[in-house]
Amino acid sequence: TDLVRLVAKAPEPTVPPTTPPATGGPTTKPTTRPPGVGPDLKKGVGFLTHPANLLQGRYYDDGAGQGQAEFGMTIDGAFALAATGHDNNALRTIVDFLSGGGKDGTGRTLADWSGIGGKHAQGGRIGKAALLAQAVERDPRDFGGRDLIAAVTDAVCEKPSTAPDRSCPAKGAYTYSPSVFAQSLGIIAQVRAGEEKAAEAPIAYLASLQHASSGAWPSLIPSTGDSDVDSTAMAAMTLDLVPGDAHAAAVDKSLAWIAARQLPDGGFPGASGNSVNSAALAVQGLSLDAKKYDKQITKALKFLASQQNKDGGFNVAKEGQRGSDIRASAQAVGGATGISFGTLTRSLKGTTPNPVPSSSTPVIVTPGD
């Protein structure tokens, strides 16, 4: 290379930057960590895209051995790939499968999983699919031939349902969406699509679920009165995305609560114990104010690194059985970047979907690979 054209590629930051969505809103700006702090994200992506895990390069199964896709976990994996940018062709393959009406081993599609267009449409699941479309710069109003944003709006409950109908726990909830996590996904999809007006009732309902004394959110809808790190981080990311300062104090209070829950080793308590999932979501939440919570984020990243295995995957929790878990690994890889779901963006321009392997070709897995 002659000296006129000679350039050196800058080293990749431990926490890659993110591009704000076209709809505007706050942008998460994670702090770049020193080398060696946090898990190896390339190895993590390698685990998530390994043929033994990502079937046909297109979806993760439910573990029952029948080839039934776990569509929610598949989208989680896609979020992780989008956050890192380490294998955009694999990400393109997943997105094309989902948007193209791809069928799993039992003939089910993304539409079957979300219930879109049917009597039991699940607003949170539809919102999750819409958020994936937005994250990879696809049109959520025409994803797999469906207007996902209109479907999310249609799934907003106008009033509580009466028994035996349990579709709507409250005004502003999404139909058949049983958790704060699902509620948050629907709101993020609407706000990123510029539908703040349509999202007013869901936003108000989510805000009403916050515990006034602590600033935490419960995990389930209707609320069981518990306080959950994962859900609190997700709700914080959601309300931080809403234009204006109406929810700024609520977000600040929730982040303070999350930080106070950190364990001495840097982890966070979750349903499974000292949880990888919870630590990763805590990193995403605390990164909304990365300067203030830099020490907590660094400790959490070190904890995540301690739970990464040789194959690149992550344990579910510090306690109990060791071994890499796909769901925990997807959350750990994406969460470790510190990028909020509200601002996650990854262009697929210039990418090529990976060829789908022949069903007659066995997957060869080398022990320890």
GROMACS .gro file of C-alpha atoms in nm:
model
  369
    1THR     CA    1   0.000   0.000   0.000
    2ASP     CA    2   0.145   0.337  -0.096
    3LEU     CA    3   0.181   0.604   0.172
    4VAL     CA    4  -0.094   0.818   0.024
    5ARG     CA    5  -0.356   0.548   0.086
    6LEU     CA    6  -0.206   0.388   0.395
    7VAL     CA    7  -0.448   0.369   0.687
    8ALA     CA    8  -0.450   0.176   1.011
    9LYS     CA    9  -0.769   0.020   1.138
   10ALA     CA   10  -0.853   0.151   1.482
   11PRO     CA   11  -0.892  -0.118   1.748
   12GLU     CA   12  -1.252  -0.210   1.820
   13PRO     CA   13  -1.377  -0.060   2.147
   14THR     CA   14  -1.480  -0.299   2.420
   15VAL     CA   15  -1.820  -0.129   2.414
   16PRO     CA   16  -1.910  -0.040   2.053
   17PRO     CA   17  -2.094   0.284   1.983
   18THR     CA   18  -2.450   0.294   1.865
   19THR     CA   19  -2.622   0.505   1.604
   20PRO     CA   20  -2.937   0.688   1.720
   21PRO     CA   21  -3.258   0.590   1.541
   22ALA     CA   22  -3.411   0.821   1.286
   23THR     CA   23  -3.700   0.893   1.521
   24GLY     CA   24  -3.470   1.072   1.764
   25GLY     CA   25  -3.467   1.032   2.139
   26PRO     CA   26  -3.182   0.984   2.385
   27THR     CA   27  -2.879   0.788   2.277
   28THR     CA   28  -2.698   0.551   2.506
   29LYS     CA   29  -2.328   0.638   2.511
   30PRO     CA   30  -2.151   0.358   2.696
   31THR     CA   31  -1.809   0.425   2.838
   32THR     CA   32  -1.523   0.255   2.655
   33ARG     CA   33  -1.362   0.004   2.892
   34PRO     CA   34  -0.991  -0.071   2.922
   35PRO     CA   35  -0.877  -0.386   2.736
   36GLY     CA   36  -0.953  -0.702   2.930
   37VAL     CA   37  -1.252  -0.560   3.118
   38GLY     CA   38  -1.566  -0.754   3.041
   39PRO     CA   39  -1.639  -1.072   2.847
   40ASP     CA   40  -1.501  -1.170   2.507
   41LEU     CA   41  -1.788  -1.065   2.284
   42LYS     CA   42  -1.646  -1.224   1.968
   43LYS     CA   43  -1.629  -1.561   2.143
   44GLY     CA   44  -1.980  -1.502   2.272
   45VAL     CA   45  -2.106  -1.439   1.920
   46GLY     CA   46  -1.923  -1.752   1.807
   47PHE     CA   47  -2.119  -1.955   2.060
   48LEU     CA   48  -2.450  -1.798   1.958
   49THR     CA   49  -2.391  -1.868   1.587
   50HIS     CA   50  -2.243  -2.217   1.626
   51PRO     CA   51  -2.433  -2.466   1.405
   52ALA     CA   52  -2.507  -2.684   1.706
   53ASN     CA   53  -2.696  -2.392   1.864
   54LEU     CA   54  -2.835  -2.181   1.581
   55LEU     CA   55  -3.021  -2.443   1.379
   56GLN     CA   56  -2.969  -2.402   1.005
   57GLY     CA   57  -2.828  -2.063   1.099
   58ARG     CA   58  -3.185  -1.939   1.138
   59TYR     CA   59  -3.334  -2.009   1.482
   60TYR     CA   60  -3.286  -2.155   1.829
   61ASP     CA   61  -3.510  -2.443   1.931
   62ASP     CA   62  -3.695  -2.496   2.256
   63GLY     CA   63  -3.474  -2.784   2.364
   64ALA     CA   64  -3.745  -3.049   2.333
   65GLY     CA   65  -3.578  -3.212   2.034
   66GLN     CA   66  -3.874  -3.163   1.798
   67GLY     CA   67  -3.725  -2.877   1.599
   68GLN     CA   68  -3.972  -2.625   1.741
   69ALA     CA   69  -3.832  -2.274   1.732
   70GLU     CA   70  -3.809  -2.058   2.041
   71PHE     CA   71  -3.884  -1.741   1.848
   72GLY     CA   72  -3.843  -1.509   2.145
   73MET     CA   73  -3.497  -1.643   2.219
   74THR     CA   74  -3.412  -1.625   1.849
   75ILE     CA   75  -3.490  -1.253   1.853
   76ASP     CA   76  -3.280  -1.219   2.170
   77GLY     CA   77  -2.990  -1.371   1.981
   78ALA     CA   78  -3.048  -1.131   1.693
   79PHE     CA   79  -3.042  -0.838   1.936
   80ALA     CA   80  -2.704  -0.959   2.067
   81LEU     CA   81  -2.560  -0.985   1.715
   82ALA     CA   82  -2.694  -0.638   1.633
   83ALA     CA   83  -2.538  -0.490   1.945
   84THR     CA   84  -2.190  -0.621   1.870
   85GLY     CA   85  -2.179  -0.617   1.489
   86HIS     CA   86  -1.942  -0.913   1.494
   87ASP     CA   87  -2.140  -1.135   1.252
   88ASN     CA   88  -2.380  -0.929   1.044
   89ASN     CA   89  -2.429  -1.205   0.786
   90ALA     CA   90  -2.557  -1.437   1.060
   91LEU     CA   91  -2.785  -1.157   1.179
   92ARG     CA   92  -2.912  -1.109   0.823
   93THR     CA   93  -2.986  -1.481   0.799
   94ILE     CA   94  -3.199  -1.476   1.114
   95VAL     CA   95  -3.385  -1.161   1.010
   96ASP     CA   96  -3.458  -1.295   0.662
   97PHE     CA   97  -3.591  -1.619   0.811
   98LEU     CA   98  -3.823  -1.437   1.050
   99SER     CA   99  -3.944  -1.175   0.804
  100GLY     CA  100  -3.984  -1.424   0.521
  101GLY     CA  101  -4.234  -1.641   0.704
  102GLY     CA  102  -3.977  -1.911   0.765
  103LYS     CA  103  -4.109  -2.227   0.928
  104ASP     CA  104  -3.946  -2.422   1.206
  105GLY     CA  105  -3.935  -2.801   1.222
  106THR     CA  106  -4.301  -2.815   1.323
  107GLY     CA  107  -4.425  -2.570   1.060
  108ARG     CA  108  -4.467  -2.273   1.295
  109THR     CA  109  -4.379  -1.917   1.191
  110LEU     CA  110  -4.313  -1.589   1.368
  111ALA     CA  111  -4.680  -1.499   1.311
  112ASP     CA  112  -4.791  -1.817   1.487
  113TRP     CA  113  -4.569  -1.733   1.786
  114SER     CA  114  -4.696  -1.375   1.820
  115GLY     CA  115  -5.059  -1.451   1.741
  116ILE     CA  116  -5.073  -1.146   1.514
  117GLY     CA  117  -5.403  -1.114   1.333
  118GLY     CA  118  -5.575  -1.365   1.561
  119LYS     CA  119  -5.795  -1.359   1.870
  120HIS     CA  120  -5.500  -1.411   2.101
  121ALA     CA  121  -5.253  -1.158   1.962
  122GLN     CA  122  -4.976  -1.095   2.215
  123GLY     CA  123  -4.884  -0.727   2.205
  124GLY     CA  124  -4.548  -0.771   2.374
  125ARG     CA  125  -4.437  -1.039   2.130
  126ILE     CA  126  -4.549  -0.834   1.832
  127GLY     CA  127  -4.359  -0.538   1.980
  128LYS     CA  128  -4.047  -0.750   2.015
  129ALA     CA  129  -4.062  -0.846   1.647
  130ALA     CA  130  -4.121  -0.482   1.552
  131LEU     CA  131  -3.822  -0.374   1.760
  132LEU     CA  132  -3.601  -0.622   1.575
  133ALA     CA  133  -3.717  -0.477   1.244
  134GLN     CA  134  -3.637  -0.127   1.367
  135ALA     CA  135  -3.297  -0.229   1.503
  136VAL     CA  136  -3.184  -0.364   1.165
  137GLU     CA  137  -3.339  -0.076   0.970
  138ARG     CA  138  -3.622  -0.280   0.820
  139ASP     CA  139  -3.973  -0.138   0.795
  140PRO     CA  140  -4.178  -0.257   1.094
  141ARG     CA  141  -4.493  -0.158   0.906
  142ASP     CA  142  -4.413  -0.420   0.643
  143PHE     CA  143  -4.223  -0.699   0.812
  144GLY     CA  144  -4.317  -1.039   0.678
  145GLY     CA  145  -4.612  -0.877   0.504
  146ARG     CA  146  -4.750  -0.748   0.836
  147ASP     CA  147  -4.788  -0.399   0.982
  148LEU     CA  148  -4.640  -0.473   1.323
  149ILE     CA  149  -4.685  -0.118   1.452
  150ALA     CA  150  -5.055  -0.117   1.372
  151ALA     CA  151  -5.083  -0.458   1.537
  152VAL     CA  152  -4.916  -0.333   1.855
  153THR     CA  153  -5.152  -0.036   1.864
  154ASP     CA  154  -5.451  -0.266   1.815
  155ALA     CA  155  -5.327  -0.473   2.110
  156VAL     CA  156  -5.354  -0.184   2.358
  157CYS     CA  157  -5.629  -0.260   2.610
  158GLU     CA  158  -5.899   0.007   2.634
  159LYS     CA  159  -6.019  -0.130   2.970
  160PRO     CA  160  -5.966  -0.433   3.193
  161SER     CA  161  -6.129  -0.752   3.074
  162THR     CA  162  -6.370  -0.943   3.293
  163ALA     CA  163  -6.341  -1.309   3.386
  164PRO     CA  164  -6.314  -1.556   3.228
  165ASP     CA  165  -6.147  -1.329   2.971
  166ARG     CA  166  -5.794  -1.260   3.099
  167SER     CA  167  -5.659  -1.080   2.794
  168CYS     CA  168  -5.645  -0.733   2.952
  169PRO     CA  169  -5.527  -0.683   3.312
  170ALA     CA  170  -5.568  -0.304   3.292
  171LYS     CA  171  -5.623  -0.008   3.065
  172GLY     CA  172  -5.303   0.058   2.872
  173ALA     CA  173  -5.167  -0.296   2.905
  174TYR     CA  174  -5.108  -0.500   2.591
  175THR     CA  175  -5.326  -0.802   2.526
  176TYR     CA  176  -5.192  -1.130   2.660
  177SER     CA  177  -4.864  -0.969   2.771
  178PRO     CA  178  -4.791  -1.099   3.121
  179SER     CA  179  -4.480  -0.904   3.219
  180VAL     CA  180  -4.319  -0.563   3.254
  181PHE     CA  181  -4.064  -0.682   2.999
  182ALA     CA  182  -4.338  -0.744   2.740
  183GLN     CA  183  -4.506  -0.412   2.820
  184SER     CA  184  -4.174  -0.233   2.769
  185LEU     CA  185  -4.109  -0.397   2.432
  186GLY     CA  186  -4.444  -0.282   2.297
  187ILE     CA  187  -4.384   0.075   2.411
  188ILE     CA  188  -4.032   0.091   2.266
  189ALA     CA  189  -4.163  -0.030   1.930
  190GLN     CA  190  -4.439   0.234   1.927
  191VAL     CA  191  -4.213   0.520   2.036
  192ARG     CA  192  -3.939   0.430   1.789
  193ALA     CA  193  -4.206   0.433   1.518
  194GLY     CA  194  -4.309   0.785   1.618
  195GLU     CA  195  -4.638   0.670   1.769
  196GLU     CA  196  -4.601   0.851   2.103
  197LYS     CA  197  -4.968   0.949   2.106
  198ALA     CA  198  -5.085   0.592   2.058
  199ALA     CA  199  -4.842   0.481   2.327
  200GLU     CA  200  -4.965   0.727   2.593
  201ALA     CA  201  -5.186   0.474   2.772
  202PRO     CA  202  -4.923   0.195   2.771
  203ILE     CA  203  -4.660   0.441   2.896
  204ALA     CA  204  -4.889   0.561   3.175
  205TYR     CA  205  -4.964   0.203   3.278
  206LEU     CA  206  -4.595   0.108   3.285
  207ALA     CA  207  -4.514   0.416   3.493
  208SER     CA  208  -4.794   0.329   3.737
  209LEU     CA  209  -4.634  -0.008   3.810
  210GLN     CA  210  -4.319   0.146   3.959
  211HIS     CA  211  -4.291   0.108   4.336
  212ALA     CA  212  -4.304   0.463   4.469
  213SER     CA  213  -4.086   0.391   4.772
  214SER     CA  214  -3.796   0.210   4.605
  215GLY     CA  215  -3.815   0.300   4.236
  216ALA     CA  216  -3.816  -0.065   4.130
  217TRP     CA  217  -4.060  -0.246   3.901
  218PRO     CA  218  -4.223  -0.585   3.952
  219SER     CA  219  -4.168  -0.867   3.707
  220LEU     CA  220  -4.527  -0.969   3.630
  221ILE     CA  221  -4.850  -0.807   3.515
  222PRO     CA  222  -5.072  -0.778   3.714
  223SER     CA  223  -4.812  -0.686   3.974
  224THR     CA  224  -4.734  -0.941   4.243
  225GLY     CA  225  -4.555  -0.675   4.449
  226ASP     CA  226  -4.205  -0.810   4.390
  227SER     CA  227  -3.904  -0.603   4.281
  228ASP     CA  228  -3.698  -0.728   3.989
  229VAL     CA  229  -3.363  -0.606   3.851
  230ASP     CA  230  -3.433  -0.728   3.497
  231SER     CA  231  -3.773  -0.562   3.471
  232THR     CA  232  -3.654  -0.242   3.637
  233ALA     CA  233  -3.369  -0.207   3.390
  234MET     CA  234  -3.605  -0.272   3.100
  235ALA     CA  235  -3.861  -0.021   3.224
  236ALA     CA  236  -3.586   0.238   3.275
  237MET     CA  237  -3.466   0.196   2.916
  238THR     CA  238  -3.824   0.233   2.798
  239LEU     CA  239  -3.914   0.549   2.990
  240ASP     CA  240  -3.574   0.702   2.906
  241LEU     CA  241  -3.673   0.677   2.540
  242VAL     CA  242  -3.999   0.868   2.584
  243PRO     CA  243  -3.954   1.228   2.463
  244GLY     CA  244  -3.951   1.499   2.729
  245ASP     CA  245  -3.854   1.493   3.096
  246ALA     CA  246  -4.178   1.364   3.248
  247HIS     CA  247  -4.018   1.034   3.347
  248ALA     CA  248  -3.663   1.150   3.416
  249ALA     CA  249  -3.701   1.134   3.795
  250ALA     CA  250  -3.854   0.786   3.775
  251VAL     CA  251  -3.561   0.665   3.563
  252ASP     CA  252  -3.304   0.818   3.799
  253LYS     CA  253  -3.470   0.654   4.099
  254SER     CA  254  -3.480   0.317   3.927
  255LEU     CA  255  -3.111   0.330   3.838
  256ALA     CA  256  -3.021   0.412   4.197
  257TRP     CA  257  -3.221   0.108   4.310
  258ILE     CA  258  -3.046  -0.117   4.057
  259ALA     CA  259  -2.702   0.005   4.165
  260ALA     CA  260  -2.786  -0.063   4.530
  261ARG     CA  261  -2.872  -0.424   4.443
  262GLN     CA  262  -2.524  -0.505   4.315
  263LEU     CA  263  -2.353  -0.791   4.497
  264PRO     CA  264  -1.990  -0.775   4.619
  265ASP     CA  265  -1.866  -0.979   4.321
  266GLY     CA  266  -2.032  -0.743   4.072
  267GLY     CA  267  -2.332  -0.963   3.999
  268PHE     CA  268  -2.701  -0.896   4.058
  269PRO     CA  269  -2.972  -1.113   4.213
  270GLY     CA  270  -3.223  -1.270   3.981
  271ALA     CA  271  -3.472  -1.555   3.976
  272SER     CA  272  -3.190  -1.804   3.923
  273GLY     CA  273  -2.956  -1.663   4.190
  274ASN     CA  274  -2.654  -1.446   4.114
  275SER     CA  275  -2.779  -1.406   3.761
  276VAL     CA  276  -2.596  -1.346   3.433
  277ASN     CA  277  -2.920  -1.221   3.279
  278SER     CA  278  -2.971  -0.969   3.559
  279ALA     CA  279  -2.612  -0.846   3.548
  280ALA     CA  280  -2.630  -0.791   3.173
  281LEU     CA  281  -2.958  -0.601   3.193
  282ALA     CA  282  -2.821  -0.398   3.485
  283VAL     CA  283  -2.529  -0.292   3.263
  284GLN     CA  284  -2.774  -0.176   2.997
  285GLY     CA  285  -2.984   0.011   3.249
  286LEU     CA  286  -2.697   0.175   3.435
  287SER     CA  287  -2.540   0.276   3.104
  288LEU     CA  288  -2.824   0.527   3.070
  289ASP     CA  289  -2.608   0.727   3.314
  290ALA     CA  290  -2.274   0.564   3.242
  291LYS     CA  291  -2.064   0.841   3.395
  292LYS     CA  292  -2.239   0.822   3.731
  293TYR     CA  293  -2.240   0.442   3.749
  294ASP     CA  294  -1.907   0.369   3.586
  295LYS     CA  295  -1.772   0.171   3.883
  296GLN     CA  296  -2.083  -0.047   3.906
  297ILE     CA  297  -2.080  -0.112   3.531
  298THR     CA  298  -1.713  -0.211   3.537
  299LYS     CA  299  -1.772  -0.452   3.827
  300ALA     CA  300  -2.069  -0.605   3.646
  301LEU     CA  301  -1.865  -0.653   3.328
  302LYS     CA  302  -1.596  -0.832   3.528
  303PHE     CA  303  -1.865  -1.054   3.677
  304LEU     CA  304  -1.995  -1.139   3.328
  305ALA     CA  305  -1.641  -1.223   3.218
  306SER     CA  306  -1.609  -1.462   3.513
  307GLN     CA  307  -1.920  -1.649   3.394
  308GLN     CA  308  -1.805  -1.697   3.035
  309ASN     CA  309  -1.698  -2.050   2.943
  310LYS     CA  310  -1.432  -2.176   2.704
  311ASP     CA  311  -1.689  -2.224   2.427
  312GLY     CA  312  -1.777  -1.854   2.449
  313GLY     CA  313  -2.116  -1.910   2.612
  314PHE     CA  314  -2.228  -1.808   2.959
  315ASN     CA  315  -2.362  -1.980   3.267
  316VAL     CA  316  -2.716  -1.900   3.379
  317ALA     CA  317  -2.593  -1.801   3.725
  318LYS     CA  318  -2.287  -1.817   3.945
  319GLU     CA  319  -2.444  -2.087   4.159
  320GLY     CA  320  -2.567  -2.426   4.047
  321GLN     CA  321  -2.492  -2.625   3.734
  322ARG     CA  322  -2.219  -2.494   3.511
  323GLY     CA  323  -2.252  -2.487   3.136
  324SER     CA  324  -2.334  -2.246   2.857
  325ASP     CA  325  -2.695  -2.145   2.811
  326ILE     CA  326  -2.821  -1.981   2.493
  327ARG     CA  327  -3.065  -1.739   2.653
  328ALA     CA  328  -2.816  -1.624   2.917
  329SER     CA  329  -2.546  -1.593   2.651
  330ALA     CA  330  -2.764  -1.380   2.424
  331GLN     CA  331  -2.843  -1.141   2.707
  332ALA     CA  332  -2.483  -1.133   2.829
  333VAL     CA  333  -2.341  -1.055   2.486
  334GLY     CA  334  -2.592  -0.783   2.406
  335GLY     CA  335  -2.608  -0.642   2.757
  336ALA     CA  336  -2.231  -0.615   2.793
  337THR     CA  337  -2.226  -0.354   2.517
  338GLY     CA  338  -2.437  -0.126   2.736
  339ILE     CA  339  -2.656  -0.033   2.438
  340SER     CA  340  -3.021   0.031   2.526
  341PHE     CA  341  -3.292  -0.149   2.333
  342GLY     CA  342  -3.433   0.196   2.275
  343THR     CA  343  -3.137   0.302   2.059
  344LEU     CA  344  -3.007  -0.029   1.923
  345THR     CA  345  -2.932   0.009   1.551
  346ARG     CA  346  -2.737  -0.210   1.311
  347SER     CA  347  -2.742  -0.164   0.934
  348LEU     CA  348  -2.756  -0.479   0.722
  349LYS     CA  349  -2.649  -0.299   0.405
  350GLY     CA  350  -2.387  -0.498   0.220
  351THR     CA  351  -2.462  -0.820   0.407
  352THR     CA  352  -2.538  -1.158   0.255
  353PRO     CA  353  -2.747  -1.428   0.425
  354ASN     CA  354  -2.553  -1.742   0.500
  355PRO     CA  355  -2.647  -2.049   0.293
  356VAL     CA  356  -2.881  -2.286   0.474
  357PRO     CA  357  -2.703  -2.622   0.520
  358SER     CA  358  -2.860  -2.928   0.366
  359SER     CA  359  -3.069  -3.129   0.609
  360SER     CA  360  -2.878  -3.437   0.493
  361THR     CA  361  -2.548  -3.289   0.603
  362PRO     CA  362  -2.478  -3.370   0.967
  363VAL     CA  363  -2.344  -3.102   1.197
  364ILE     CA  364  -2.001  -3.206   1.319
  365VAL     CA  365  -1.928  -3.080   1.666
  366THR     CA  366  -1.575  -3.118   1.792
  367PRO     CA  367  -1.559  -3.171   2.171
  368GLY     CA  368  -1.428  -2.858   2.335
  369ASP     CA  369  -1.472  -2.651   2.019
   0.00000   0.00000   0.00000
